PDB file of C-alpha atoms in Angstrom:
ATOM      1  CA  MET A 419      -0.117   0.218  -0.194  1.00  0.00           C
ATOM      2  CA  ALA A 420       1.478   3.587  -0.414  1.00  0.00           C
ATOM      3  CA  THR A 421       1.534   6.092   1.544  1.00  0.00           C
ATOM      4  CA  LYS A 422       1.901  10.099   1.554  1.00  0.00           C
ATOM      5  CA  LYS A 423       4.879  11.505   2.884  1.00  0.00           C
ATOM      6  CA  LYS A 424       4.066  14.213   4.982  1.00  0.00           C
ATOM      7  CA  ASN A 425       5.697  17.528   3.987  1.00  0.00           C
ATOM      8  CA  LYS A 426       7.697  18.733   6.192  1.00  0.00           C
ATOM      9  CA  LYS A 427       7.765  21.901   8.418  1.00  0.00           C
ATOM     10  CA  PRO A 428      10.222  24.417   7.540  1.00  0.00           C
ATOM     11  CA  PRO A 429      12.496  24.476  10.550  1.00  0.00           C
ATOM     12  CA  LYS A 430      12.029  27.897  12.605  1.00  0.00           C
ATOM     13  CA  PRO A 431      14.313  30.702  12.679  1.00  0.00           C
ATOM     14  CA  ILE A 432      16.944  30.893  15.349  1.00  0.00           C
ATOM     15  CA  ALA A 433      16.374  33.226  17.514  1.00  0.00           C
ATOM     16  CA  PHE A 434      19.998  34.951  17.951  1.00  0.00           C
ATOM     17  CA  GLY A 435      20.128  37.107  21.858  1.00  0.00           C
ATOM     18  CA  ASN A 436      21.329  40.529  21.457  1.00  0.00           C
ATOM     19  CA  ASN A 437      25.138  39.037  23.379  1.00  0.00           C
ATOM     20  CA  THR A 438      25.249  37.056  20.571  1.00  0.00           C
ATOM     21  CA  ILE A 439      27.790  37.212  17.314  1.00  0.00           C
ATOM     22  CA  ARG A 440      27.069  36.686  14.518  1.00  0.00           C
ATOM     23  CA  VAL A 441      28.351  35.986  11.557  1.00  0.00           C
ATOM     24  CA  ARG A 442      26.194  35.708   7.914  1.00  0.00           C
ATOM     25  CA  MET A 443      28.015  34.398   4.187  1.00  0.00           C
ATOM     26  CA  TYR A 444      26.300  34.742   1.618  1.00  0.00           C
ATOM     27  CA  ARG A 445      26.066  31.909  -0.801  1.00  0.00           C
ATOM     28  CA  VAL A 446      26.694  33.121  -4.305  1.00  0.00           C
ATOM     29  CA  GLY A 447      28.812  31.678  -6.212  1.00  0.00           C
ATOM     30  CA  PHE A 448      32.699  31.544  -7.106  1.00  0.00           C
ATOM     31  CA  GLY A 449      32.847  35.292  -5.043  1.00  0.00           C
ATOM     32  CA  ASP A 450      33.023  36.542  -0.830  1.00  0.00           C
ATOM     33  CA  CYS A 451      30.282  37.852   0.252  1.00  0.00           C
ATOM     34  CA  PHE A 452      30.872  38.012   4.849  1.00  0.00           C
ATOM     35  CA  LEU A 453      28.390  40.219   7.459  1.00  0.00           C
ATOM     36  CA  LEU A 454      29.588  40.219  10.591  1.00  0.00           C
ATOM     37  CA  SER A 455      26.787  41.669  13.111  1.00  0.00           C
ATOM     38  CA  LEU A 456      28.519  43.275  16.815  1.00  0.00           C
ATOM     39  CA  PRO A 457      27.177  43.028  19.530  1.00  0.00           C
ATOM     40  CA  VAL A 458      27.701  47.033  21.728  1.00  0.00           C
ATOM     41  CA  ALA A 459      26.339  47.876  25.096  1.00  0.00           C
ATOM     42  CA  GLU A 460      24.691  51.016  23.162  1.00  0.00           C
ATOM     43  CA  VAL A 461      21.033  50.400  21.679  1.00  0.00           C
ATOM     44  CA  ASP A 462      20.753  53.367  18.882  1.00  0.00           C
ATOM     45  CA  ALA A 463      17.790  55.329  18.543  1.00  0.00           C
ATOM     46  CA  ASP A 464      15.854  52.515  16.348  1.00  0.00           C
ATOM     47  CA  GLY A 465      16.867  49.771  19.062  1.00  0.00           C
ATOM     48  CA  ASP A 466      19.239  48.142  17.478  1.00  0.00           C
ATOM     49  CA  THR A 467      21.147  45.856  19.717  1.00  0.00           C
ATOM     50  CA  HIS A 468      24.201  44.590  17.290  1.00  0.00           C
ATOM     51  CA  ARG A 469      26.589  46.868  14.435  1.00  0.00           C
ATOM     52  CA  HIS A 470      26.859  45.576  11.101  1.00  0.00           C
ATOM     53  CA  VAL A 471      30.373  45.338   9.196  1.00  0.00           C
ATOM     54  CA  LEU A 472      30.171  44.197   5.655  1.00  0.00           C
ATOM     55  CA  ILE A 473      33.584  42.020   4.116  1.00  0.00           C
ATOM     56  CA  ASP A 474      33.455  42.052   0.432  1.00  0.00           C
ATOM     57  CA  CYS A 475      30.912  42.384  -1.871  1.00  0.00           C
ATOM     58  CA  GLY A 476      31.657  40.100  -4.813  1.00  0.00           C
ATOM     59  CA  VAL A 477      31.105  37.653  -7.796  1.00  0.00           C
ATOM     60  CA  HIS A 478      33.069  36.653 -10.564  1.00  0.00           C
ATOM     61  CA  PHE A 479      31.410  36.154 -14.065  1.00  0.00           C
ATOM     62  CA  GLY A 480      31.423  32.247 -14.156  1.00  0.00           C
ATOM     63  CA  GLY A 481      30.980  31.404 -10.789  1.00  0.00           C
ATOM     64  CA  ASP A 482      27.702  33.553 -10.734  1.00  0.00           C
ATOM     65  CA  LEU A 483      24.558  32.174  -8.739  1.00  0.00           C
ATOM     66  CA  LYS A 484      22.388  35.577  -9.890  1.00  0.00           C
ATOM     67  CA  MET A 485      21.880  35.564  -5.842  1.00  0.00           C
ATOM     68  CA  MET A 486      24.106  39.178  -5.590  1.00  0.00           C
ATOM     69  CA  ASP A 487      20.993  41.461  -5.154  1.00  0.00           C
ATOM     70  CA  ARG A 488      19.156  38.947  -3.021  1.00  0.00           C
ATOM     71  CA  ALA A 489      21.674  39.184  -1.309  1.00  0.00           C
ATOM     72  CA  VAL A 490      22.110  42.799  -0.534  1.00  0.00           C
ATOM     73  CA  ASP A 491      18.640  43.037  -0.248  1.00  0.00           C
ATOM     74  CA  HIS A 492      19.056  41.564   2.344  1.00  0.00           C
ATOM     75  CA  ILE A 493      21.484  42.245   3.827  1.00  0.00           C
ATOM     76  CA  ALA A 494      19.542  46.048   3.533  1.00  0.00           C
ATOM     77  CA  GLU A 495      17.008  44.640   5.754  1.00  0.00           C
ATOM     78  CA  THR A 496      19.094  42.983   8.046  1.00  0.00           C
ATOM     79  CA  THR A 497      21.197  46.046   9.162  1.00  0.00           C
ATOM     80  CA  LYS A 498      18.209  48.411   8.568  1.00  0.00           C
ATOM     81  CA  ARG A 499      20.206  50.280   6.372  1.00  0.00           C
ATOM     82  CA  LYS A 500      22.902  50.782   8.378  1.00  0.00           C
ATOM     83  CA  LEU A 501      26.806  50.365   7.988  1.00  0.00           C
ATOM     84  CA  ALA A 502      29.747  50.775  10.541  1.00  0.00           C
ATOM     85  CA  ILE A 503      32.520  49.965   8.519  1.00  0.00           C
ATOM     86  CA  VAL A 504      32.475  48.994   4.492  1.00  0.00           C
ATOM     87  CA  ILE A 505      35.390  46.258   3.870  1.00  0.00           C
ATOM     88  CA  ALA A 506      36.996  45.716   0.442  1.00  0.00           C
ATOM     89  CA  THR A 507      39.878  43.794   0.952  1.00  0.00           C
ATOM     90  CA  HIS A 508      41.216  44.005  -2.538  1.00  0.00           C
ATOM     91  CA  SER A 509      40.237  44.642  -6.107  1.00  0.00           C
ATOM     92  CA  HIS A 510      39.808  41.190  -7.579  1.00  0.00           C
ATOM     93  CA  GLN A 511      35.811  41.230  -9.202  1.00  0.00           C
ATOM     94  CA  ASP A 512      34.687  38.113  -7.447  1.00  0.00           C
ATOM     95  CA  HIS A 513      35.398  39.997  -3.696  1.00  0.00           C
ATOM     96  CA  ILE A 514      34.147  43.735  -5.072  1.00  0.00           C
ATOM     97  CA  SER A 515      31.793  43.369  -8.150  1.00  0.00           C
ATOM     98  CA  GLY A 516      28.528  43.009  -5.769  1.00  0.00           C
ATOM     99  CA  PHE A 517      29.364  47.247  -4.402  1.00  0.00           C
ATOM    100  CA  SER A 518      27.178  48.778  -6.598  1.00  0.00           C
ATOM    101  CA  ASN A 519      23.970  51.927  -5.877  1.00  0.00           C
ATOM    102  CA  LYS A 520      22.081  50.608  -3.730  1.00  0.00           C
ATOM    103  CA  PHE A 521      24.592  51.117  -1.397  1.00  0.00           C
ATOM    104  CA  SER A 522      24.371  54.803  -1.592  1.00  0.00           C
ATOM    105  CA  SER A 523      20.534  54.583   0.193  1.00  0.00           C
ATOM    106  CA  PHE A 524      22.427  53.543   3.296  1.00  0.00           C
ATOM    107  CA  GLU A 525      23.846  55.006   5.880  1.00  0.00           C
ATOM    108  CA  ILE A 526      27.953  53.662   6.099  1.00  0.00           C
ATOM    109  CA  GLY A 527      30.570  55.375   8.677  1.00  0.00           C
ATOM    110  CA  GLU A 528      33.291  54.252   7.260  1.00  0.00           C
ATOM    111  CA  VAL A 529      35.645  52.594   3.655  1.00  0.00           C
ATOM    112  CA  TRP A 530      38.675  49.920   4.517  1.00  0.00           C
ATOM    113  CA  LEU A 531      39.775  50.026   1.007  1.00  0.00           C
ATOM    114  CA  PRO A 532      43.952  48.603   1.737  1.00  0.00           C
ATOM    115  CA  TRP A 533      47.425  51.782   0.367  1.00  0.00           C
ATOM    116  CA  CYS A 534      47.525  50.045  -2.835  1.00  0.00           C
ATOM    117  CA  GLU A 535      44.105  51.311  -4.287  1.00  0.00           C
ATOM    118  CA  ASP A 536      44.177  54.849  -3.046  1.00  0.00           C
ATOM    119  CA  VAL A 537      45.420  56.969  -6.967  1.00  0.00           C
ATOM    120  CA  ARG A 538      46.838  60.204  -4.461  1.00  0.00           C
ATOM    121  CA  ASP A 539      49.672  57.167  -3.225  1.00  0.00           C
ATOM    122  CA  LYS A 540      51.948  57.626  -5.847  1.00  0.00           C
ATOM    123  CA  GLN A 541      53.230  53.991  -5.332  1.00  0.00           C
ATOM    124  CA  ALA A 542      49.572  53.001  -5.321  1.00  0.00           C
ATOM    125  CA  VAL A 543      49.248  54.049  -8.626  1.00  0.00           C
ATOM    126  CA  LYS A 544      52.403  53.084  -9.925  1.00  0.00           C
ATOM    127  CA  LEU A 545      51.199  49.312  -9.172  1.00  0.00           C
ATOM    128  CA  GLN A 546      48.224  49.698 -10.289  1.00  0.00           C
ATOM    129  CA  LYS A 547      49.406  50.054 -13.600  1.00  0.00           C
ATOM    130  CA  LYS A 548      51.262  47.626 -13.977  1.00  0.00           C
ATOM    131  CA  HIS A 549      48.805  45.129 -13.086  1.00  0.00           C
ATOM    132  CA  ILE A 550      46.911  46.481 -15.856  1.00  0.00           C
ATOM    133  CA  ALA A 551      49.220  46.516 -18.789  1.00  0.00           C
ATOM    134  CA  LEU A 552      50.289  43.014 -17.610  1.00  0.00           C
ATOM    135  CA  THR A 553      46.368  41.728 -17.274  1.00  0.00           C
ATOM    136  CA  GLU A 554      46.128  42.717 -21.057  1.00  0.00           C
ATOM    137  CA  LYS A 555      48.783  41.768 -22.321  1.00  0.00           C
ATOM    138  CA  LEU A 556      47.964  38.476 -20.267  1.00  0.00           C
ATOM    139  CA  ARG A 557      44.056  39.113 -22.896  1.00  0.00           C
ATOM    140  CA  GLN A 558      45.815  39.405 -25.825  1.00  0.00           C
ATOM    141  CA  HIS A 559      48.303  36.834 -25.637  1.00  0.00           C
ATOM    142  CA  PHE A 560      44.899  34.201 -24.899  1.00  0.00           C
ATOM    143  CA  GLU A 561      42.784  35.498 -27.161  1.00  0.00           C
ATOM    144  CA  ALA A 562      45.280  35.194 -29.586  1.00  0.00           C
ATOM    145  CA  GLU A 563      45.718  31.539 -28.534  1.00  0.00           C
ATOM    146  CA  ALA A 564      41.853  30.291 -29.163  1.00  0.00           C
ATOM    147  CA  ARG A 565      42.399  32.441 -32.496  1.00  0.00           C
ATOM    148  CA  ARG A 566      45.098  29.876 -33.294  1.00  0.00           C
ATOM    149  CA  ALA A 567      43.944  26.409 -31.689  1.00  0.00           C
ATOM    150  CA  PRO A 568      40.353  25.922 -29.375  1.00  0.00           C
ATOM    151  CA  VAL A 569      40.152  26.531 -25.998  1.00  0.00           C
ATOM    152  CA  SER A 570      41.393  24.061 -23.483  1.00  0.00           C
ATOM    153  CA  LYS A 571      40.160  23.443 -19.756  1.00  0.00           C
ATOM    154  CA  THR A 572      43.288  24.497 -18.475  1.00  0.00           C
ATOM    155  CA  ARG A 573      43.680  28.023 -21.212  1.00  0.00           C
ATOM    156  CA  ALA A 574      40.402  28.625 -19.508  1.00  0.00           C
ATOM    157  CA  ALA A 575      40.265  28.297 -16.353  1.00  0.00           C
ATOM    158  CA  ALA A 576      43.567  30.834 -17.482  1.00  0.00           C
ATOM    159  CA  MET A 577      41.393  33.740 -19.438  1.00  0.00           C
ATOM    160  CA  ALA A 578      39.001  33.705 -16.347  1.00  0.00           C
ATOM    161  CA  ALA A 579      42.004  33.887 -13.706  1.00  0.00           C
ATOM    162  CA  VAL A 580      43.151  36.720 -15.268  1.00  0.00           C
ATOM    163  CA  ALA A 581      39.435  38.749 -16.484  1.00  0.00           C
ATOM    164  CA  ASN A 582      38.833  38.288 -12.000  1.00  0.00           C
ATOM    165  CA  LEU A 583      41.803  40.949 -12.051  1.00  0.00           C
ATOM    166  CA  VAL A 584      40.216  43.239 -13.764  1.00  0.00           C
ATOM    167  CA  GLN A 585      38.847  45.898 -11.646  1.00  0.00           C
ATOM    168  CA  ASN A 586      34.991  46.917 -11.241  1.00  0.00           C
ATOM    169  CA  LYS A 587      35.420  50.156 -12.811  1.00  0.00           C
ATOM    170  CA  THR A 588      32.083  51.026 -11.387  1.00  0.00           C
ATOM    171  CA  ALA A 589      31.903  49.329  -7.460  1.00  0.00           C
ATOM    172  CA  LEU A 590      35.697  50.590  -7.084  1.00  0.00           C
ATOM    173  CA  THR A 591      34.419  53.896  -7.899  1.00  0.00           C
ATOM    174  CA  LEU A 592      31.813  54.032  -4.962  1.00  0.00           C
ATOM    175  CA  LEU A 593      34.004  52.858  -2.614  1.00  0.00           C
ATOM    176  CA  ARG A 594      36.605  55.803  -2.809  1.00  0.00           C
ATOM    177  CA  GLY A 595      33.846  58.395  -3.133  1.00  0.00           C
ATOM    178  CA  GLY A 596      32.317  56.502   0.952  1.00  0.00           C
ATOM    179  CA  PHE A 597      29.645  55.758  -1.616  1.00  0.00           C
ATOM    180  CA  ASN A 598      28.312  58.672  -2.127  1.00  0.00           C
ATOM    181  CA  VAL A 599      27.242  59.099   1.813  1.00  0.00           C
ATOM    182  CA  ASN A 600      29.388  61.228   3.713  1.00  0.00           C
ATOM    183  CA  ALA A 601      31.014  57.528   4.457  1.00  0.00           C
ATOM    184  CA  GLN A 602      35.019  58.282   5.797  1.00  0.00           C
ATOM    185  CA  VAL A 603      36.801  56.519   3.815  1.00  0.00           C
ATOM    186  CA  ARG A 604      40.519  54.537   4.870  1.00  0.00           C
ATOM    187  CA  TYR A 605      42.911  53.631   2.836  1.00  0.00           C
ATOM    188  CA  LEU A 606      44.840  50.913   5.232  1.00  0.00           C
ATOM    189  CA  ASN A 607      48.030  49.724   5.667  1.00  0.00           C
ATOM    190  CA  ALA A 608      49.873  46.681   7.023  1.00  0.00           C
ATOM    191  CA  SER A 609      50.360  46.854  10.709  1.00  0.00           C
ATOM    192  CA  ASP A 610      48.004  49.471  10.927  1.00  0.00           C
ATOM    193  CA  PHE A 611      46.135  48.731  14.125  1.00  0.00           C
ATOM    194  CA  LEU A 612      42.989  50.281  14.691  1.00  0.00           C
ATOM    195  CA  LYS A 613      41.200  50.941  17.955  1.00  0.00           C
ATOM    196  CA  ASN A 614      36.917  50.943  19.303  1.00  0.00           C
ATOM    197  CA  ALA A 615      37.591  50.454  14.949  1.00  0.00           C
ATOM    198  CA  GLY A 616      34.781  51.873  13.026  1.00  0.00           C
ATOM    199  CA  GLY A 617      33.276  53.510  16.268  1.00  0.00           C
ATOM    200  CA  ILE A 618      32.097  49.872  18.161  1.00  0.00           C
ATOM    201  CA  THR A 619      33.751  50.364  21.411  1.00  0.00           C
ATOM    202  CA  GLY A 620      35.293  47.163  21.826  1.00  0.00           C
ATOM    203  CA  LEU A 621      36.859  46.365  17.775  1.00  0.00           C
ATOM    204  CA  SER A 622      39.988  46.705  17.675  1.00  0.00           C
ATOM    205  CA  ALA A 623      41.111  45.843  14.299  1.00  0.00           C
ATOM    206  CA  ASN A 624      45.214  44.869  14.117  1.00  0.00           C
ATOM    207  CA  ILE A 625      45.976  45.065   9.888  1.00  0.00           C
ATOM    208  CA  LEU A 626      47.244  42.130   8.457  1.00  0.00           C
ATOM    209  CA  GLY A 627      48.919  43.711   4.661  1.00  0.00           C
ATOM    210  CA  PRO A 628      49.661  44.139   1.833  1.00  0.00           C
ATOM    211  CA  PRO A 629      53.005  45.197   3.128  1.00  0.00           C
ATOM    212  CA  ARG A 630      55.083  48.295   0.486  1.00  0.00           C
ATOM    213  CA  ASP A 631      57.603  46.364   0.775  1.00  0.00           C
ATOM    214  CA  GLU A 632      58.019  46.488  -3.404  1.00  0.00           C
ATOM    215  CA  LYS A 633      60.515  42.783  -3.253  1.00  0.00           C
ATOM    216  CA  PHE A 634      58.218  41.703  -2.095  1.00  0.00           C
ATOM    217  CA  LEU A 635      54.999  42.145  -3.701  1.00  0.00           C
ATOM    218  CA  ALA A 636      57.225  40.628  -6.305  1.00  0.00           C
ATOM    219  CA  LYS A 637      56.440  37.537  -4.868  1.00  0.00           C
ATOM    220  CA  MET A 638      53.789  36.849  -6.946  1.00  0.00           C
ATOM    221  CA  ASP A 639      54.460  32.065  -6.954  1.00  0.00           C
ATOM    222  CA  PRO A 640      55.348  31.028  -3.971  1.00  0.00           C
ATOM    223  CA  PRO A 641      58.378  28.384  -3.719  1.00  0.00           C
ATOM    224  CA  ALA A 642      58.706  25.782  -6.424  1.00  0.00           C
ATOM    225  CA  GLY A 643      57.205  22.617  -4.989  1.00  0.00           C
ATOM    226  CA  GLN A 644      55.144  24.156  -2.139  1.00  0.00           C
ATOM    227  CA  SER A 645      52.325  25.977  -1.695  1.00  0.00           C
ATOM    228  CA  TYR A 646      51.159  28.210   0.817  1.00  0.00           C
ATOM    229  CA  LEU A 647      49.375  25.674   3.030  1.00  0.00           C
ATOM    230  CA  ARG A 648      50.225  21.848   2.173  1.00  0.00           C
ATOM    231  CA  MET A 649      48.421  19.128   4.318  1.00  0.00           C
ATOM    232  CA  ALA A 650      51.260  17.749   5.658  1.00  0.00           C
ATOM    233  CA  GLY A 651      49.669  14.176   6.586  1.00  0.00           C
ATOM    234  CA  ASN A 652      46.698  15.916   9.210  1.00  0.00           C
ATOM    235  CA  GLN A 653      48.484  18.497   9.896  1.00  0.00           C
ATOM    236  CA  SER A 654      48.617  21.473   8.093  1.00  0.00           C
ATOM    237  CA  GLU A 655      51.978  22.740   7.311  1.00  0.00           C
ATOM    238  CA  ARG A 656      52.604  26.772   7.280  1.00  0.00           C
ATOM    239  CA  LEU A 657      54.774  28.050   5.255  1.00  0.00           C
ATOM    240  CA  ASP A 658      56.077  31.691   6.103  1.00  0.00           C
ATOM    241  CA  ALA A 659      52.733  32.400   6.853  1.00  0.00           C
ATOM    242  CA  VAL A 660      51.205  35.167   8.624  1.00  0.00           C
ATOM    243  CA  GLN A 661      49.501  34.242  12.396  1.00  0.00           C
ATOM    244  CA  PRO A 662      46.479  36.366  12.608  1.00  0.00           C
ATOM    245  CA  PHE A 663      45.518  34.893  16.204  1.00  0.00           C
ATOM    246  CA  ALA A 664      46.719  33.478  19.738  1.00  0.00           C
ATOM    247  CA  ASP A 665      46.989  29.642  19.990  1.00  0.00           C
ATOM    248  CA  ARG A 666      43.699  30.140  21.989  1.00  0.00           C
ATOM    249  CA  TRP A 667      41.711  31.661  19.060  1.00  0.00           C
ATOM    250  CA  ARG A 668      43.639  28.137  16.866  1.00  0.00           C
TER     251      ARG A 668
END
């Protein structure tokens, strides 16, 4: 005798307490978008018990699940369109392409960018020109190769990686301009330390990179036969790694 299964009720949303740190990782595809919500003692005029930090908002066109608009709308709803800090870790497409004019309707306290995105910084401008020239040469090379022979999976992956390096001008313009909502724009260096970051009491930020040493910046690849993080048995072997957290947190 056939029986019909009853549809299960959707799970109830998790009830977060006022003292809970929340980290949301949005599933946008090949990209990053994290919303960090931190509890604070001072409840604001809207009764919000948390301050919100958005870290990256981007997706690569080759792995786009078409979820970015929904993710940004959810961020707006969750934060009541108020972000203490917006952080763009670097200018690859899969990290910043989602920063659109939608954010110009938010109340944003600060925007953090690496020093190498500062158009007033001579070293940054020099580095940007170098990257743009290299990217263009690679693009032309791959286009010429494609005319001579069918595109292999390996070459297609390389072409997608090059495309990811192309700066998203719209997103960078918005970030550098504080989204036109008078957000304070900070260009940060390795070793910078911010106390009560973004006006959030108790939040400290220790900036790990990028450094300014040109020889270090030129090291695009690990030593031959090695990777920056490789497995050795059941243990991960760290090679020249910066350790951002104390042992008790690891």
